[in-house]
């Protein structure tokens, strides 16, 4: 094979209709989707020779740790930097994520995910950043579990793949996993109820439908369903049954 | 801090709970009564009669079955409307279970409506106009007559299968939704347990149905 | 005084550290970032963060850390800030620990530390092998907390185009561009902190992220900020060559016992596992018995480079083995999981079973905006912190010192900016903001309107190639001169590019074109700085001048912008604490008495 055929779902601006454009670039070994896009933007001409505008997309680290270059590739959501052409069926079909506002071409606006983090109080409430010595001692096993949750890069794969997430009416696995992350921390646990409140609203944790696509789609292999079920337990114990202690 | 419970949270928790209790429990009771048919019409009719003699039966039926059932069904439809199934792009087992749970839910909505009108109230003209509850001594005959119609029997096999699926998977969902099952291994093991429960209930449910058209069920004299 | 507002450019570790401190002090922050701050380049830092906590019974001390840092930097660093950073390092690690960063633990539940290059001590705290990501997230969380409290306003998707300076050259804010609408807007501020990271994209492919253009720094430079030690570019010894970038393979791989080798027989085509121990050349261990594979990066890079130049690279190509296969897979999974995943994802081999094939790649700029010991640039009201400033690392940065220097820089810049803002006289003139916005608009309009035959991306490729070829590991004066001529040619051709995107909404083309001009300016600073420095020191190596020359070059290079190109001057290095001595990693480092 000496060329790579790439179909890109284009949109000029928010509200404009989407349409497909077909591009073709010379094959080289070790190409990833980003390299293809970089090649296309140098000289944006469609396969049929039509001059067009270069596609826009988001990219940054290219090592699958920043999460920005997420898009739907051949029907599945993933990072485009780690999508190697040699492992993909051709033609390669690139679409923007469908669960977020589409800004242009492959660019989406995921700021709602960061808003979710605000709502779930995703931080340890420090007394201050001045020197107070070391933090609490912790078991390495707990640390490793927290580390797994802490690797979430807010890429949105879990939300894109979730059949329950649409129009932002579900807070989603990523925010719930962050609740777990901080509720597991000895100092973080002191604000447990604030976080539970954040995931018990009308768009809260009960909107999970247990399709478990999130955990399959997560590029960081975060045990998202475990986090959700841990928080199910906490919401039952402290939320639903909390009044029994009063 | 005191946690406020949102409307959705309470409604969903109730939905999850009613599926198991009372509806799941009631289904077990229902299959138990149905299975009385295995030992003959008399036993089945007596069982129906016994049920009718439960004190406060009307309250029990309304509060313990009809209200939870209608709530579970209607709110289940609300939940189903929110679904955006994507099984073709994400063809994982649990994702299929997700979709099937909703499909069986819709099937059950219609099947149970039909079933209740049919047998409990006897309100399907042309098919059955005798309420089993009010004519317990004829109940076996009422059912048996209808089940000899192949189409009705097929409808019931589908209905029973959908019910069993919906409950067996529902038990698993309840376990995770209430934070009883958490880890990956626990999810897997409870998953197997639910499959076993489902297969067992399916066998019991179908065999009881067969007992209305073939004395003693599929393998007479087994028990 | 109420109502202080400080603008911060860059949402990586340094920018967020400063934002957190300023917000905590009760003041307002406008935070500008090209990408959402959680996606900043700091996430790519892998191995860990240094701090002499001395929990391993090795007698480590902050002085020892300071000495390693200065020695590793070949004595080009001003010593007081380096010492201050090393002294602050343990408390920085503790702070992140309190914030909930999942640092690896010992059996007693204490912080665990690993070894890194250029030291004999276990001094590097780590969270798996994605420490930078974890530290950045901790700061991101706390800045979000201040955002909720209304102290921080984020402008994500806005790029700083220039500073707003008043008639007295005092920084009064900045002009930023919305990367979707291309709207230009002036943001008044009592002080500006630039924390925009490194300029790796000048070299085309590097280990840096795509936002690391150095563009904001170059804009400040063009407006009069001094740029120091530009020629000191760290080339990381172990990266994974790729089509779009060079992916980093952390030094922690060697910290955890990874060994670098090539087959002893040139052109040995056997698979690495079938090459017996006796036929492997562990060249770093052989040449540097005291530090082995953990020599500082400049040295490891040069050795790997030379080995490949001699044709001794694996399969005769530009690659050597980085071998972890002798370490138990569970240990690797726990301590290095994240980076091994990256390798497997992009190369396809499992590094737990097959030695990795790696080659040096441009990684970090020791040089950057000139700052004083309080992170203040020569422009009043403008401060800098993190990789974009030149302090701390001298001629070569030690591994795991970047994270600590970023946070340190932010923590020092924040109070210094507040101090300045408290005392600055505000002048009421709005004219300067409109004027600067208009100037930037004209630059944009010119680019949009012009239609030449040159392609901006091809110019970028050409710049990256010649910079990588001539201004990285081994430098020759004639090639540096050729490079500068080429850069001048590219600058000229830049005037004939045309923006190939007729849809200006959320276009990538115009911002890139603006960045490209800025990169070209910085490329000249780097190249000419290297040309002028006729010695070898740290990352700067000239075979024609193979020795360090303290007599002539123990001084900081300073570049100032002029229309005709950078104007160079020099400034003495503050060596008040540790007298310079020969740097030799084949032997144990000589102990230095506390001055």
PDB file of C-alpha atoms in Angstrom, chain C residues 352-539:
ATOM      1  CA  UNK C 352       9.740  -5.714  29.714  1.00  0.00           C
ATOM      2  CA  UNK C 353      10.840  -8.385  27.259  1.00  0.00           C
ATOM      3  CA  UNK C 354      12.698  -6.643  24.452  1.00  0.00           C
ATOM      4  CA  UNK C 355      15.314  -3.907  24.957  1.00  0.00           C
ATOM      5  CA  UNK C 356      14.051  -0.522  23.811  1.00  0.00           C
ATOM      6  CA  UNK C 357      15.661   1.219  20.854  1.00  0.00           C
ATOM      7  CA  UNK C 358      16.258   4.863  21.631  1.00  0.00           C
ATOM      8  CA  UNK C 359      18.113   7.923  20.348  1.00  0.00           C
ATOM      9  CA  UNK C 360      18.723  11.422  21.723  1.00  0.00           C
ATOM     10  CA  UNK C 361      16.095  14.111  21.120  1.00  0.00           C
ATOM     11  CA  UNK C 362      15.819  17.841  21.822  1.00  0.00           C
ATOM     12  CA  UNK C 363      14.200  18.147  25.212  1.00  0.00           C
ATOM     13  CA  UNK C 364      14.708  21.296  27.264  1.00  0.00           C
ATOM     14  CA  UNK C 365      16.056  24.796  27.100  1.00  0.00           C
ATOM     15  CA  UNK C 366      18.316  25.784  29.966  1.00  0.00           C
ATOM     16  CA  UNK C 367      18.298  29.271  28.500  1.00  0.00           C
ATOM     17  CA  UNK C 368      15.379  31.625  28.574  1.00  0.00           C
ATOM     18  CA  UNK C 369      14.256  35.033  29.695  1.00  0.00           C
ATOM     19  CA  UNK C 370      16.840  36.713  31.874  1.00  0.00           C
ATOM     20  CA  UNK C 371      15.566  37.087  35.433  1.00  0.00           C
ATOM     21  CA  UNK C 372      17.049  38.311  38.669  1.00  0.00           C
ATOM     22  CA  UNK C 373      16.988  36.223  41.846  1.00  0.00           C
ATOM     23  CA  UNK C 374      13.325  37.154  42.353  1.00  0.00           C
ATOM     24  CA  UNK C 375      12.287  35.987  38.872  1.00  0.00           C
ATOM     25  CA  UNK C 376      11.972  39.588  37.616  1.00  0.00           C
ATOM     26  CA  UNK C 377      12.979  40.282  34.023  1.00  0.00           C
ATOM     27  CA  UNK C 378      14.675  43.492  32.967  1.00  0.00           C
ATOM     28  CA  UNK C 379      11.230  44.902  32.024  1.00  0.00           C
ATOM     29  CA  UNK C 380       9.581  46.340  35.119  1.00  0.00           C
ATOM     30  CA  UNK C 381       6.364  44.543  35.928  1.00  0.00           C
ATOM     31  CA  UNK C 382       7.314  41.490  33.858  1.00  0.00           C
ATOM     32  CA  UNK C 383       8.413  38.307  35.572  1.00  0.00           C
ATOM     33  CA  UNK C 384       9.172  34.843  34.279  1.00  0.00           C
ATOM     34  CA  UNK C 385       9.137  31.376  35.805  1.00  0.00           C
ATOM     35  CA  UNK C 386       9.703  27.805  34.743  1.00  0.00           C
ATOM     36  CA  UNK C 387      11.453  26.515  31.650  1.00  0.00           C
ATOM     37  CA  UNK C 388      11.026  29.880  29.952  1.00  0.00           C
ATOM     38  CA  UNK C 389      13.457  31.536  32.375  1.00  0.00           C
ATOM     39  CA  UNK C 390      17.192  30.882  32.327  1.00  0.00           C
ATOM     40  CA  UNK C 391      17.972  30.595  36.029  1.00  0.00           C
ATOM     41  CA  UNK C 392      18.925  27.475  38.032  1.00  0.00           C
ATOM     42  CA  UNK C 393      20.213  24.958  35.507  1.00  0.00           C
ATOM     43  CA  UNK C 394      23.315  26.543  34.036  1.00  0.00           C
ATOM     44  CA  UNK C 395      24.754  24.645  31.096  1.00  0.00           C
ATOM     45  CA  UNK C 396      22.904  21.406  31.707  1.00  0.00           C
ATOM     46  CA  UNK C 397      19.858  20.483  33.729  1.00  0.00           C
ATOM     47  CA  UNK C 398      19.821  17.437  35.959  1.00  0.00           C
ATOM     48  CA  UNK C 399      16.923  15.060  35.545  1.00  0.00           C
ATOM     49  CA  UNK C 400      13.988  15.695  37.910  1.00  0.00           C
ATOM     50  CA  UNK C 401      15.214  19.223  38.608  1.00  0.00           C
ATOM     51  CA  UNK C 402      12.815  20.748  36.098  1.00  0.00           C
ATOM     52  CA  UNK C 403       9.652  20.038  38.062  1.00  0.00           C
ATOM     53  CA  UNK C 404      11.155  21.480  41.206  1.00  0.00           C
ATOM     54  CA  UNK C 405      12.516  24.528  39.384  1.00  0.00           C
ATOM     55  CA  UNK C 406       9.138  25.235  37.781  1.00  0.00           C
ATOM     56  CA  UNK C 407       7.331  25.199  41.102  1.00  0.00           C
ATOM     57  CA  UNK C 408      10.127  27.138  42.778  1.00  0.00           C
ATOM     58  CA  UNK C 409      10.025  29.754  40.025  1.00  0.00           C
ATOM     59  CA  UNK C 410       6.274  30.127  40.396  1.00  0.00           C
ATOM     60  CA  UNK C 411       6.502  30.361  44.165  1.00  0.00           C
ATOM     61  CA  UNK C 412       9.154  33.089  43.982  1.00  0.00           C
ATOM     62  CA  UNK C 413       7.560  34.997  41.110  1.00  0.00           C
ATOM     63  CA  UNK C 414       4.165  35.205  42.834  1.00  0.00           C
ATOM     64  CA  UNK C 415       5.197  37.264  45.888  1.00  0.00           C
ATOM     65  CA  UNK C 416       7.598  39.311  43.762  1.00  0.00           C
ATOM     66  CA  UNK C 417       4.771  40.173  41.368  1.00  0.00           C
ATOM     67  CA  UNK C 418       2.462  41.073  44.248  1.00  0.00           C
ATOM     68  CA  UNK C 419       5.181  43.230  45.778  1.00  0.00           C
ATOM     69  CA  UNK C 420       5.630  45.080  42.497  1.00  0.00           C
ATOM     70  CA  UNK C 421       1.902  45.431  41.962  1.00  0.00           C
ATOM     71  CA  UNK C 422       1.408  46.902  45.424  1.00  0.00           C
ATOM     72  CA  UNK C 423       3.869  49.661  44.788  1.00  0.00           C
ATOM     73  CA  UNK C 424       3.336  50.397  41.135  1.00  0.00           C
ATOM     74  CA  UNK C 425       1.775  53.681  40.162  1.00  0.00           C
ATOM     75  CA  UNK C 426      -1.136  53.053  37.853  1.00  0.00           C
ATOM     76  CA  UNK C 427      -1.439  55.517  35.068  1.00  0.00           C
ATOM     77  CA  UNK C 428      -4.867  56.045  33.708  1.00  0.00           C
ATOM     78  CA  UNK C 429      -4.076  56.056  30.027  1.00  0.00           C
ATOM     79  CA  UNK C 430      -6.009  53.541  27.990  1.00  0.00           C
ATOM     80  CA  UNK C 431      -4.246  54.608  24.865  1.00  0.00           C
ATOM     81  CA  UNK C 432      -1.418  52.146  25.249  1.00  0.00           C
ATOM     82  CA  UNK C 433      -3.832  49.217  25.203  1.00  0.00           C
ATOM     83  CA  UNK C 434      -5.631  50.330  22.082  1.00  0.00           C
ATOM     84  CA  UNK C 435      -2.345  51.115  20.423  1.00  0.00           C
ATOM     85  CA  UNK C 436      -0.872  47.676  21.100  1.00  0.00           C
ATOM     86  CA  UNK C 437      -4.062  45.881  20.086  1.00  0.00           C
ATOM     87  CA  UNK C 438      -4.048  47.848  16.849  1.00  0.00           C
ATOM     88  CA  UNK C 439      -0.415  46.967  16.191  1.00  0.00           C
ATOM     89  CA  UNK C 440      -1.184  43.282  16.618  1.00  0.00           C
ATOM     90  CA  UNK C 441      -4.275  43.552  14.442  1.00  0.00           C
ATOM     91  CA  UNK C 442      -2.180  45.073  11.695  1.00  0.00           C
ATOM     92  CA  UNK C 443       0.285  42.194  11.904  1.00  0.00           C
ATOM     93  CA  UNK C 444      -2.589  39.723  11.585  1.00  0.00           C
ATOM     94  CA  UNK C 445      -4.211  41.629   8.749  1.00  0.00           C
ATOM     95  CA  UNK C 446      -0.974  41.785   6.821  1.00  0.00           C
ATOM     96  CA  UNK C 447      -0.511  38.026   7.088  1.00  0.00           C
ATOM     97  CA  UNK C 448      -4.084  37.335   6.084  1.00  0.00           C
ATOM     98  CA  UNK C 449      -3.925  39.610   3.070  1.00  0.00           C
ATOM     99  CA  UNK C 450      -0.530  38.726   1.676  1.00  0.00           C
ATOM    100  CA  UNK C 451      -0.368  36.059  -0.980  1.00  0.00           C
ATOM    101  CA  UNK C 452       3.067  34.672  -1.642  1.00  0.00           C
ATOM    102  CA  UNK C 453       4.312  31.346  -2.832  1.00  0.00           C
ATOM    103  CA  UNK C 454       5.905  30.190   0.408  1.00  0.00           C
ATOM    104  CA  UNK C 455       4.321  27.599   2.692  1.00  0.00           C
ATOM    105  CA  UNK C 456       4.582  28.284   6.424  1.00  0.00           C
ATOM    106  CA  UNK C 457       4.743  24.602   7.362  1.00  0.00           C
ATOM    107  CA  UNK C 458       7.534  23.908   4.926  1.00  0.00           C
ATOM    108  CA  UNK C 459       9.506  26.828   6.330  1.00  0.00           C
ATOM    109  CA  UNK C 460       8.992  25.375   9.795  1.00  0.00           C
ATOM    110  CA  UNK C 461      10.249  21.977   8.612  1.00  0.00           C
ATOM    111  CA  UNK C 462      13.343  23.548   7.097  1.00  0.00           C
ATOM    112  CA  UNK C 463      14.078  25.502  10.249  1.00  0.00           C
ATOM    113  CA  UNK C 464      13.624  22.414  12.388  1.00  0.00           C
ATOM    114  CA  UNK C 465      15.898  20.324  10.235  1.00  0.00           C
ATOM    115  CA  UNK C 466      18.813  22.711  10.094  1.00  0.00           C
ATOM    116  CA  UNK C 467      18.549  23.538  13.785  1.00  0.00           C
ATOM    117  CA  UNK C 468      18.521  19.846  14.676  1.00  0.00           C
ATOM    118  CA  UNK C 469      21.404  19.092  12.329  1.00  0.00           C
ATOM    119  CA  UNK C 470      23.669  21.906  13.422  1.00  0.00           C
ATOM    120  CA  UNK C 471      22.655  23.370  16.762  1.00  0.00           C
ATOM    121  CA  UNK C 472      22.155  20.363  18.999  1.00  0.00           C
ATOM    122  CA  UNK C 473      24.685  17.823  20.276  1.00  0.00           C
ATOM    123  CA  UNK C 474      27.830  18.672  18.316  1.00  0.00           C
ATOM    124  CA  UNK C 475      28.423  22.163  17.061  1.00  0.00           C
ATOM    125  CA  UNK C 476      30.913  23.550  14.533  1.00  0.00           C
ATOM    126  CA  UNK C 477      31.340  27.236  13.905  1.00  0.00           C
ATOM    127  CA  UNK C 478      31.126  26.992  10.126  1.00  0.00           C
ATOM    128  CA  UNK C 479      27.851  25.088  10.355  1.00  0.00           C
ATOM    129  CA  UNK C 480      26.492  27.522  12.900  1.00  0.00           C
ATOM    130  CA  UNK C 481      27.257  30.332  10.460  1.00  0.00           C
ATOM    131  CA  UNK C 482      25.504  28.458   7.673  1.00  0.00           C
ATOM    132  CA  UNK C 483      22.565  27.923   9.981  1.00  0.00           C
ATOM    133  CA  UNK C 484      22.271  31.605  10.706  1.00  0.00           C
ATOM    134  CA  UNK C 485      22.387  32.386   7.000  1.00  0.00           C
ATOM    135  CA  UNK C 486      19.652  29.858   6.450  1.00  0.00           C
ATOM    136  CA  UNK C 487      17.591  31.408   9.241  1.00  0.00           C
ATOM    137  CA  UNK C 488      17.966  34.808   7.599  1.00  0.00           C
ATOM    138  CA  UNK C 489      16.851  33.298   4.327  1.00  0.00           C
ATOM    139  CA  UNK C 490      13.844  31.709   6.027  1.00  0.00           C
ATOM    140  CA  UNK C 491      12.980  35.006   7.694  1.00  0.00           C
ATOM    141  CA  UNK C 492      13.035  36.634   4.298  1.00  0.00           C
ATOM    142  CA  UNK C 493      10.904  33.916   2.740  1.00  0.00           C
ATOM    143  CA  UNK C 494       8.535  34.245   5.691  1.00  0.00           C
ATOM    144  CA  UNK C 495       7.483  37.582   4.215  1.00  0.00           C
ATOM    145  CA  UNK C 496       6.140  35.675   1.236  1.00  0.00           C
ATOM    146  CA  UNK C 497       4.012  33.085   2.908  1.00  0.00           C
ATOM    147  CA  UNK C 498       0.316  32.954   2.370  1.00  0.00           C
ATOM    148  CA  UNK C 499      -2.188  31.672   4.897  1.00  0.00           C
ATOM    149  CA  UNK C 500      -3.678  28.618   3.203  1.00  0.00           C
ATOM    150  CA  UNK C 501      -6.921  28.665   5.190  1.00  0.00           C
ATOM    151  CA  UNK C 502      -9.706  30.830   3.841  1.00  0.00           C
ATOM    152  CA  UNK C 503     -11.839  29.944   6.868  1.00  0.00           C
ATOM    153  CA  UNK C 504     -10.414  32.019   9.689  1.00  0.00           C
ATOM    154  CA  UNK C 505     -12.718  30.587  12.355  1.00  0.00           C
ATOM    155  CA  UNK C 506     -10.687  28.275  14.628  1.00  0.00           C
ATOM    156  CA  UNK C 507      -7.949  28.158  12.052  1.00  0.00           C
ATOM    157  CA  UNK C 508      -4.566  26.695  12.932  1.00  0.00           C
ATOM    158  CA  UNK C 509      -2.793  28.574  10.178  1.00  0.00           C
ATOM    159  CA  UNK C 510      -2.694  32.146  11.413  1.00  0.00           C
ATOM    160  CA  UNK C 511      -1.565  31.362  14.977  1.00  0.00           C
ATOM    161  CA  UNK C 512       1.106  29.097  13.555  1.00  0.00           C
ATOM    162  CA  UNK C 513       2.291  31.809  11.211  1.00  0.00           C
ATOM    163  CA  UNK C 514       2.621  34.215  14.118  1.00  0.00           C
ATOM    164  CA  UNK C 515       4.491  31.614  16.154  1.00  0.00           C
ATOM    165  CA  UNK C 516       6.780  30.819  13.239  1.00  0.00           C
ATOM    166  CA  UNK C 517       8.101  34.369  13.058  1.00  0.00           C
ATOM    167  CA  UNK C 518       8.776  34.296  16.784  1.00  0.00           C
ATOM    168  CA  UNK C 519      10.506  30.944  16.550  1.00  0.00           C
ATOM    169  CA  UNK C 520      12.750  32.227  13.784  1.00  0.00           C
ATOM    170  CA  UNK C 521      13.837  35.101  16.017  1.00  0.00           C
ATOM    171  CA  UNK C 522      14.631  32.779  18.909  1.00  0.00           C
ATOM    172  CA  UNK C 523      16.401  30.336  16.593  1.00  0.00           C
ATOM    173  CA  UNK C 524      18.867  33.070  15.737  1.00  0.00           C
ATOM    174  CA  UNK C 525      19.456  33.807  19.423  1.00  0.00           C
ATOM    175  CA  UNK C 526      20.224  30.135  20.012  1.00  0.00           C
ATOM    176  CA  UNK C 527      22.423  29.751  16.950  1.00  0.00           C
ATOM    177  CA  UNK C 528      24.445  32.933  17.335  1.00  0.00           C
ATOM    178  CA  UNK C 529      24.825  32.396  21.062  1.00  0.00           C
ATOM    179  CA  UNK C 530      26.330  29.016  20.231  1.00  0.00           C
ATOM    180  CA  UNK C 531      28.538  30.496  17.569  1.00  0.00           C
ATOM    181  CA  UNK C 532      29.916  33.081  19.967  1.00  0.00           C
ATOM    182  CA  UNK C 533      30.687  30.648  22.754  1.00  0.00           C
ATOM    183  CA  UNK C 534      33.991  29.053  21.777  1.00  0.00           C
ATOM    184  CA  UNK C 535      34.260  26.427  24.474  1.00  0.00           C
ATOM    185  CA  UNK C 536      32.515  23.239  25.526  1.00  0.00           C
ATOM    186  CA  UNK C 537      30.375  23.399  28.613  1.00  0.00           C
ATOM    187  CA  UNK C 538      27.466  21.190  29.606  1.00  0.00           C
ATOM    188  CA  UNK C 539      25.099  20.715  26.716  1.00  0.00           C
TER     189      UNK C 539
END
